[in-house]
Amino acid sequence: MPLDSYGVLSGTLHRSFRDQPDTQGHWFHVNLEVDAPAGRYRCAVDVDGKQSTTGVQWKVFTLAASVLDPVPSLPPGYHELSMTSGSGALDYLRHPGLQHRPGCVFIVRPPAWLQDLLNRLNPPRPWISGSNLDAAEALEPILVPGREVMVFGEPFDNGLGMHNIHQNQGDPYGSQWWDENGTWQDGATLTRRPDGQYDVFLNKFSTQADVTGPDGHPV
């Protein structure tokens, strides 16, 4: 079954900070404090695959607000989203704005000269692998205090906060997260630039598949 609850928190970034080594436990997070009408939320962005230097993968890129409709027009606060296309929910593998090369589909491989031109006009977005510190350093430049922020994921059961801010599908059979696999429920961290576009940070774990079925399980 998918996550129990899924949505987006819209607010203003107060500050960000990393877990301390003596408090992080098995996982390492970059924490965001986000101000919204209900109060100050803590959003825990998981950037470490358990005790692994290469277990986490990420992408950082920029998107126009229109690609993310209807979410950018929502008022500040937490909003539950339907786990379906068109609701504003995110899916790393299905959302047209988040795919490896949005908008470019070929039946046959294009010639080298055309591929080079496409790479210049619309650069590929490969996953980057590294340590928890590498991932934190990639995320932190977009975490500018005072920026509007949108955080996709699952709300805390108690208190104001968000977790599961990462890909939430493709976990392998037998893992403790298999039952939480689902489509249109991926987490992400986005902050609004002065020009109105959004800086986007996507993160996943190396054990998660890049191709999934309608139930979010690997295929």
Tab-separated table of N, CA and C in Angstrom, residues 1-128:
chain	number	residue	atom	x	y	z
A	1	MET	N	0.846	-1.186	0.000
A	1	MET	CA	0.000	0.000	0.000
A	1	MET	C	0.886	1.242	0.000
A	2	PRO	N	0.392	2.374	-0.495
A	2	PRO	CA	1.218	3.584	-0.531
A	2	PRO	C	1.338	4.228	0.850
A	3	LEU	N	1.896	5.427	0.888
A	3	LEU	CA	2.015	6.163	2.138
A	3	LEU	C	0.633	6.403	2.749
A	4	ASP	N	0.580	6.541	4.069
A	4	ASP	CA	-0.694	6.794	4.740
A	4	ASP	C	-1.259	8.156	4.366
A	5	SER	N	-0.363	9.116	4.147
A	5	SER	CA	-0.791	10.466	3.820
A	5	SER	C	0.297	11.130	2.986
A	6	TYR	N	-0.093	12.031	2.095
A	6	TYR	CA	0.870	12.679	1.207
A	6	TYR	C	0.381	14.075	0.859
A	7	GLY	N	1.318	15.008	0.824
A	7	GLY	CA	0.927	16.363	0.471
A	7	GLY	C	2.119	17.274	0.331
A	8	VAL	N	1.838	18.572	0.315
A	8	VAL	CA	2.884	19.582	0.153
A	8	VAL	C	2.713	20.658	1.222
A	9	LEU	N	3.824	21.065	1.779
A	9	LEU	CA	3.865	22.180	2.715
A	9	LEU	C	4.394	23.393	1.975
A	10	SER	N	3.632	24.467	1.983
A	10	SER	CA	4.051	25.728	1.386
A	10	SER	C	4.265	26.740	2.500
A	11	GLY	N	5.405	27.407	2.477
A	11	GLY	CA	5.695	28.373	3.525
A	11	GLY	C	6.955	29.149	3.225
A	12	THR	N	7.536	29.711	4.273
A	12	THR	CA	8.756	30.506	4.163
A	12	THR	C	9.866	29.837	4.960
A	13	LEU	N	11.021	29.690	4.325
A	13	LEU	CA	12.139	29.029	4.999
A	13	LEU	C	12.715	29.928	6.094
A	14	HIS	N	12.716	29.423	7.317
A	14	HIS	CA	13.314	30.149	8.442
A	14	HIS	C	14.808	29.892	8.520
A	15	ARG	N	15.179	28.601	8.512
A	15	ARG	CA	16.594	28.214	8.531
A	15	ARG	C	16.696	26.746	8.184
A	16	SER	N	17.933	26.277	7.986
A	16	SER	CA	18.196	24.854	7.786
A	16	SER	C	19.402	24.461	8.620
A	17	PHE	N	19.462	23.177	8.998
A	17	PHE	CA	20.589	22.682	9.780
A	17	PHE	C	20.715	21.182	9.588
A	18	ARG	N	21.919	20.683	9.756
A	18	ARG	CA	22.176	19.250	9.622
A	18	ARG	C	21.996	18.542	10.956
A	19	ASP	N	21.628	17.245	10.885
A	19	ASP	CA	21.673	16.411	12.086
A	19	ASP	C	23.081	16.398	12.640
A	20	GLN	N	23.182	16.317	13.951
A	20	GLN	CA	24.476	16.148	14.593
A	20	GLN	C	24.824	14.659	14.657
A	21	PRO	N	26.115	14.312	14.585
A	21	PRO	CA	26.495	12.886	14.558
A	21	PRO	C	25.970	12.081	15.733
A	22	ASP	N	25.796	12.720	16.896
A	22	ASP	CA	25.364	11.958	18.061
A	22	ASP	C	23.845	11.863	18.163
A	23	THR	N	23.111	12.498	17.235
A	23	THR	CA	21.655	12.446	17.288
A	23	THR	C	21.031	11.882	16.014
A	24	GLN	N	21.822	11.651	14.976
A	24	GLN	CA	21.234	11.273	13.701
A	24	GLN	C	20.791	9.819	13.649
A	25	GLY	N	21.303	8.965	14.543
A	25	GLY	CA	20.932	7.563	14.488
A	25	GLY	C	21.455	6.912	13.223
A	26	HIS	N	20.614	6.096	12.574
A	26	HIS	CA	21.036	5.378	11.368
A	26	HIS	C	20.950	6.246	10.124
A	27	TRP	N	20.294	7.388	10.209
A	27	TRP	CA	20.018	8.200	9.028
A	27	TRP	C	20.502	9.622	9.252
A	28	PHE	N	20.839	10.286	8.179
A	28	PHE	CA	21.346	11.652	8.243
A	28	PHE	C	20.404	12.563	7.464
A	29	HIS	N	19.973	13.653	8.106
A	29	HIS	CA	19.018	14.560	7.489
A	29	HIS	C	19.568	15.983	7.426
A	30	VAL	N	19.126	16.706	6.405
A	30	VAL	CA	19.181	18.158	6.420
A	30	VAL	C	17.783	18.609	6.831
A	31	ASN	N	17.695	19.370	7.905
A	31	ASN	CA	16.415	19.787	8.462
A	31	ASN	C	16.071	21.212	8.040
A	32	LEU	N	14.846	21.404	7.601
A	32	LEU	CA	14.351	22.728	7.256
A	32	LEU	C	13.326	23.152	8.299
A	33	GLU	N	13.418	24.394	8.744
A	33	GLU	CA	12.368	24.980	9.564
A	33	GLU	C	11.582	25.928	8.673
A	34	VAL	N	10.295	25.624	8.497
A	34	VAL	CA	9.449	26.348	7.548
A	34	VAL	C	8.293	26.988	8.296
A	35	ASP	N	8.119	28.295	8.112
A	35	ASP	CA	7.025	29.029	8.749
A	35	ASP	C	5.787	29.009	7.870
A	36	ALA	N	4.646	28.643	8.476
A	36	ALA	CA	3.350	28.598	7.806
A	36	ALA	C	2.305	29.036	8.836
A	37	PRO	N	1.063	29.274	8.427
A	37	PRO	CA	0.067	29.783	9.382
A	37	PRO	C	-0.107	28.956	10.646
A	38	ALA	N	0.036	27.633	10.557
A	38	ALA	CA	-0.155	26.786	11.738
A	38	ALA	C	1.034	26.829	12.692
A	39	GLY	N	2.163	27.385	12.247
A	39	GLY	CA	3.347	27.429	13.093
A	39	GLY	C	4.598	27.105	12.300
A	40	ARG	N	5.645	26.714	13.018
A	40	ARG	CA	6.927	26.399	12.392
A	40	ARG	C	7.064	24.884	12.244
A	41	TYR	N	7.200	24.426	11.024
A	41	TYR	CA	7.326	23.011	10.713
A	41	TYR	C	8.800	22.618	10.633
A	42	ARG	N	9.094	21.360	11.023
A	42	ARG	CA	10.429	20.792	10.782
A	42	ARG	C	10.307	19.757	9.673
A	43	CYS	N	11.067	19.954	8.631
A	43	CYS	CA	11.044	19.049	7.482
A	43	CYS	C	12.389	18.335	7.399
A	44	ALA	N	12.375	17.019	7.555
A	44	ALA	CA	13.600	16.221	7.613
A	44	ALA	C	13.868	15.601	6.247
A	45	VAL	N	14.840	16.160	5.518
A	45	VAL	CA	15.199	15.659	4.193
A	45	VAL	C	16.267	14.590	4.363
A	46	ASP	N	15.927	13.356	4.048
A	46	ASP	CA	16.820	12.215	4.259
A	46	ASP	C	17.850	12.169	3.130
A	47	VAL	N	19.119	12.365	3.474
A	47	VAL	CA	20.180	12.373	2.467
A	47	VAL	C	21.254	11.332	2.770
A	48	ASP	N	20.864	10.222	3.365
A	48	ASP	CA	21.846	9.174	3.630
A	48	ASP	C	21.223	7.804	3.528
A	49	GLY	N	21.796	6.955	2.703
A	49	GLY	CA	21.419	5.550	2.675
A	49	GLY	C	22.223	4.827	3.737
A	50	LYS	N	21.596	4.215	4.656
A	50	LYS	CA	22.118	3.689	5.913
A	50	LYS	C	23.596	3.292	5.887
A	51	GLN	N	24.408	4.081	6.573
A	51	GLN	CA	25.839	3.814	6.750
A	51	GLN	C	26.535	3.512	5.424
A	52	SER	N	26.185	4.256	4.375
A	52	SER	CA	26.771	4.036	3.066
A	52	SER	C	27.294	5.341	2.513
A	53	THR	N	28.457	5.298	1.844
A	53	THR	CA	29.013	6.507	1.256
A	53	THR	C	28.485	6.755	-0.150
A	54	THR	N	27.807	5.779	-0.743
A	54	THR	CA	27.271	5.949	-2.098
A	54	THR	C	25.797	5.554	-2.183
A	55	GLY	N	25.132	5.453	-1.049
A	55	GLY	CA	23.755	4.973	-1.048
A	55	GLY	C	22.729	5.999	-1.438
A	56	VAL	N	23.096	7.294	-1.465
A	56	VAL	CA	22.140	8.340	-1.786
A	56	VAL	C	22.449	8.927	-3.162
A	57	GLN	N	21.398	9.295	-3.887
A	57	GLN	CA	21.533	9.912	-5.202
A	57	GLN	C	20.636	11.144	-5.242
A	58	TRP	N	21.014	12.129	-6.075
A	58	TRP	CA	20.246	13.367	-6.108
A	58	TRP	C	20.388	14.070	-7.448
A	59	LYS	N	19.480	15.047	-7.654
A	59	LYS	CA	19.520	15.955	-8.794
A	59	LYS	C	19.153	17.343	-8.279
A	60	VAL	N	19.756	18.373	-8.866
A	60	VAL	CA	19.380	19.754	-8.586
A	60	VAL	C	19.199	20.460	-9.926
A	61	PHE	N	18.056	21.075	-10.137
A	61	PHE	CA	17.798	21.788	-11.378
A	61	PHE	C	16.725	22.842	-11.123
A	62	THR	N	16.359	23.587	-12.151
A	62	THR	CA	15.399	24.683	-12.035
A	62	THR	C	14.204	24.433	-12.943
A	63	LEU	N	13.006	24.755	-12.437
A	63	LEU	CA	11.775	24.600	-13.200
A	63	LEU	C	10.945	25.874	-13.148
A	64	ALA	N	10.212	26.135	-14.220
A	64	ALA	CA	9.244	27.230	-14.219
A	64	ALA	C	8.068	26.855	-13.326
A	65	ALA	N	7.467	27.840	-12.694
A	65	ALA	CA	6.352	27.585	-11.786
A	65	ALA	C	5.202	26.887	-12.500
A	66	SER	N	4.986	27.205	-13.777
A	66	SER	CA	3.858	26.631	-14.516
A	66	SER	C	3.950	25.111	-14.646
A	67	VAL	N	5.173	24.576	-14.622
A	67	VAL	CA	5.362	23.129	-14.735
A	67	VAL	C	4.810	22.419	-13.507
A	68	LEU	N	4.716	23.152	-12.404
A	68	LEU	CA	4.322	22.554	-11.128
A	68	LEU	C	2.861	22.811	-10.768
A	69	ASP	N	2.114	23.431	-11.678
A	69	ASP	CA	0.702	23.729	-11.400
A	69	ASP	C	-0.048	22.474	-10.982
A	70	PRO	N	-1.004	22.603	-10.045
A	70	PRO	CA	-1.522	23.837	-9.448
A	70	PRO	C	-0.877	24.226	-8.124
A	71	VAL	N	0.183	23.551	-7.711
A	71	VAL	CA	0.721	23.732	-6.362
A	71	VAL	C	1.239	25.146	-6.085
A	72	PRO	N	1.959	25.810	-7.014
A	72	PRO	CA	2.475	27.136	-6.679
A	72	PRO	C	1.408	28.169	-6.312
A	73	SER	N	0.175	27.954	-6.737
A	73	SER	CA	-0.890	28.908	-6.423
A	73	SER	C	-1.585	28.625	-5.090
A	74	LEU	N	-1.216	27.539	-4.420
A	74	LEU	CA	-1.830	27.217	-3.133
A	74	LEU	C	-1.359	28.197	-2.063
A	75	PRO	N	-2.211	28.545	-1.105
A	75	PRO	CA	-1.797	29.450	-0.025
A	75	PRO	C	-0.839	28.754	0.936
A	76	PRO	N	-0.130	29.509	1.758
A	76	PRO	CA	0.773	28.896	2.732
A	76	PRO	C	0.033	27.916	3.641
A	77	GLY	N	0.729	26.827	3.983
A	77	GLY	CA	0.158	25.811	4.847
A	77	GLY	C	0.362	24.433	4.255
A	78	TYR	N	-0.104	23.414	4.974
A	78	TYR	CA	-0.009	22.041	4.483
A	78	TYR	C	-1.266	21.698	3.693
A	79	HIS	N	-1.082	21.058	2.543
A	79	HIS	CA	-2.194	20.681	1.677
A	79	HIS	C	-2.077	19.209	1.298
A	80	GLU	N	-3.106	18.443	1.609
A	80	GLU	CA	-3.169	17.043	1.194
A	80	GLU	C	-3.345	16.986	-0.319
A	81	LEU	N	-2.608	16.077	-0.971
A	81	LEU	CA	-2.699	15.923	-2.415
A	81	LEU	C	-3.150	14.506	-2.758
A	82	SER	N	-4.014	14.410	-3.745
A	82	SER	CA	-4.393	13.103	-4.264
A	82	SER	C	-3.188	12.497	-4.977
A	83	MET	N	-2.957	11.208	-4.787
A	83	MET	CA	-1.806	10.541	-5.390
A	83	MET	C	-2.134	10.148	-6.826
A	84	THR	N	-2.388	11.178	-7.641
A	84	THR	CA	-2.767	10.987	-9.030
A	84	THR	C	-2.142	12.075	-9.888
A	85	SER	N	-2.002	11.798	-11.167
A	85	SER	CA	-1.509	12.787	-12.109
A	85	SER	C	-2.474	13.967	-12.187
A	86	GLY	N	-1.930	15.173	-12.210
A	86	GLY	CA	-2.755	16.359	-12.338
A	86	GLY	C	-3.160	16.998	-11.032
A	87	SER	N	-2.939	16.309	-9.918
A	87	SER	CA	-3.326	16.857	-8.612
A	87	SER	C	-2.292	17.833	-8.066
A	88	GLY	N	-1.102	17.830	-8.676
A	88	GLY	CA	0.019	18.568	-8.117
A	88	GLY	C	1.027	17.651	-7.453
A	89	ALA	N	0.653	16.369	-7.288
A	89	ALA	CA	1.569	15.387	-6.710
A	89	ALA	C	2.764	15.182	-7.638
A	90	LEU	N	3.877	14.730	-7.058
A	90	LEU	CA	5.087	14.485	-7.822
A	90	LEU	C	5.347	12.993	-7.970
A	91	ASP	N	5.883	12.638	-9.109
A	91	ASP	CA	6.323	11.276	-9.393
A	91	ASP	C	7.592	11.410	-10.225
A	92	TYR	N	8.726	10.995	-9.656
A	92	TYR	CA	10.007	11.169	-10.342
A	92	TYR	C	10.019	10.525	-11.724
A	93	LEU	N	9.269	9.433	-11.882
A	93	LEU	CA	9.341	8.641	-13.105
A	93	LEU	C	8.237	8.974	-14.098
A	94	ARG	N	7.223	9.756	-13.675
A	94	ARG	CA	6.072	9.989	-14.531
A	94	ARG	C	5.737	11.466	-14.751
A	95	HIS	N	6.117	12.325	-13.841
A	95	HIS	CA	5.818	13.747	-13.999
A	95	HIS	C	6.645	14.300	-15.157
A	96	PRO	N	6.007	14.959	-16.144
A	96	PRO	CA	6.763	15.421	-17.315
A	96	PRO	C	7.872	16.406	-16.999
A	97	GLY	N	7.743	17.160	-15.918
A	97	GLY	CA	8.780	18.119	-15.576
A	97	GLY	C	9.962	17.533	-14.838
A	98	LEU	N	9.847	16.284	-14.383
A	98	LEU	CA	10.905	15.677	-13.566
A	98	LEU	C	11.645	14.566	-14.278
A	99	GLN	N	11.213	14.223	-15.488
A	99	GLN	CA	11.842	13.110	-16.181
A	99	GLN	C	13.259	13.463	-16.602
A	100	HIS	N	13.986	12.415	-16.985
A	100	HIS	CA	15.413	12.562	-17.329
A	100	HIS	C	15.622	13.636	-18.381
A	101	ARG	N	14.788	13.653	-19.402
A	101	ARG	CA	14.865	14.695	-20.422
A	101	ARG	C	13.441	15.047	-20.825
A	102	PRO	N	12.779	15.948	-20.081
A	102	PRO	CA	11.374	16.231	-20.349
A	102	PRO	C	11.146	16.758	-21.751
A	103	GLY	N	10.092	16.225	-22.386
A	103	GLY	CA	9.669	16.755	-23.673
A	103	GLY	C	10.353	16.159	-24.883
A	104	CYS	N	11.313	15.248	-24.706
A	104	CYS	CA	12.039	14.683	-25.846
A	104	CYS	C	11.811	13.183	-25.900
A	105	VAL	N	11.051	12.716	-26.868
A	105	VAL	CA	10.774	11.293	-27.010
A	105	VAL	C	11.069	10.899	-28.454
A	106	PHE	N	11.922	9.864	-28.638
A	106	PHE	CA	12.274	9.419	-29.971
A	106	PHE	C	11.998	7.927	-30.091
A	107	ILE	N	11.487	7.529	-31.258
A	107	ILE	CA	11.273	6.113	-31.533
A	107	ILE	C	12.607	5.431	-31.790
A	108	VAL	N	13.517	6.130	-32.478
A	108	VAL	CA	14.852	5.609	-32.743
A	108	VAL	C	15.866	6.592	-32.184
A	109	ARG	N	17.072	6.127	-31.955
A	109	ARG	CA	18.118	6.972	-31.411
A	109	ARG	C	18.482	8.064	-32.426
A	110	PRO	N	18.480	9.344	-32.011
A	110	PRO	CA	18.821	10.411	-32.955
A	110	PRO	C	20.294	10.359	-33.332
A	111	PRO	N	20.656	10.923	-34.502
A	111	PRO	CA	22.074	10.961	-34.890
A	111	PRO	C	22.890	11.782	-33.896
A	112	ALA	N	24.201	11.547	-33.900
A	112	ALA	CA	25.079	12.161	-32.903
A	112	ALA	C	24.998	13.684	-32.918
A	113	TRP	N	24.941	14.293	-34.137
A	113	TRP	CA	24.903	15.754	-34.197
A	113	TRP	C	23.630	16.316	-33.564
A	114	LEU	N	22.490	15.594	-33.754
A	114	LEU	CA	21.235	16.047	-33.174
A	114	LEU	C	21.236	15.836	-31.664
A	115	GLN	N	21.798	14.709	-31.225
A	115	GLN	CA	21.879	14.449	-29.792
A	115	GLN	C	22.723	15.505	-29.099
A	116	ASP	N	23.833	15.920	-29.734
A	116	ASP	CA	24.683	16.959	-29.155
A	116	ASP	C	23.927	18.276	-29.039
A	117	LEU	N	23.153	18.609	-30.070
A	117	LEU	CA	22.368	19.843	-30.036
A	117	LEU	C	21.317	19.780	-28.928
A	118	LEU	N	20.650	18.635	-28.798
A	118	LEU	CA	19.650	18.479	-27.745
A	118	LEU	C	20.278	18.606	-26.359
A	119	ASN	N	21.471	18.047	-26.209
A	119	ASN	CA	22.163	18.141	-24.923
A	119	ASN	C	22.462	19.584	-24.553
A	120	ARG	N	22.732	20.414	-25.559
A	120	ARG	CA	23.024	21.819	-25.301
A	120	ARG	C	21.753	22.596	-24.958
A	121	LEU	N	20.674	22.308	-25.695
A	121	LEU	CA	19.424	23.032	-25.488
A	121	LEU	C	18.678	22.568	-24.242
A	122	ASN	N	18.771	21.297	-23.950
A	122	ASN	CA	18.009	20.720	-22.848
A	122	ASN	C	18.872	19.660	-22.168
A	123	PRO	N	19.785	20.074	-21.282
A	123	PRO	CA	20.769	19.150	-20.719
A	123	PRO	C	20.117	17.964	-20.004
A	124	PRO	N	20.733	16.785	-20.114
A	124	PRO	CA	20.234	15.626	-19.372
A	124	PRO	C	20.324	15.870	-17.871
A	125	ARG	N	19.548	15.118	-17.133
A	125	ARG	CA	19.556	15.244	-15.674
A	125	ARG	C	19.901	13.902	-15.048
A	126	PRO	N	21.127	13.460	-15.140
A	126	PRO	CA	21.490	12.172	-14.541
A	126	PRO	C	21.517	12.268	-13.022
A	127	TRP	N	21.309	11.135	-12.371
A	127	TRP	CA	21.455	11.081	-10.922
A	127	TRP	C	22.929	11.192	-10.548
A	128	ILE	N	23.193	11.927	-9.496
A	128	ILE	CA	24.548	12.049	-8.951
A	128	ILE	C	24.611	11.199	-7.691
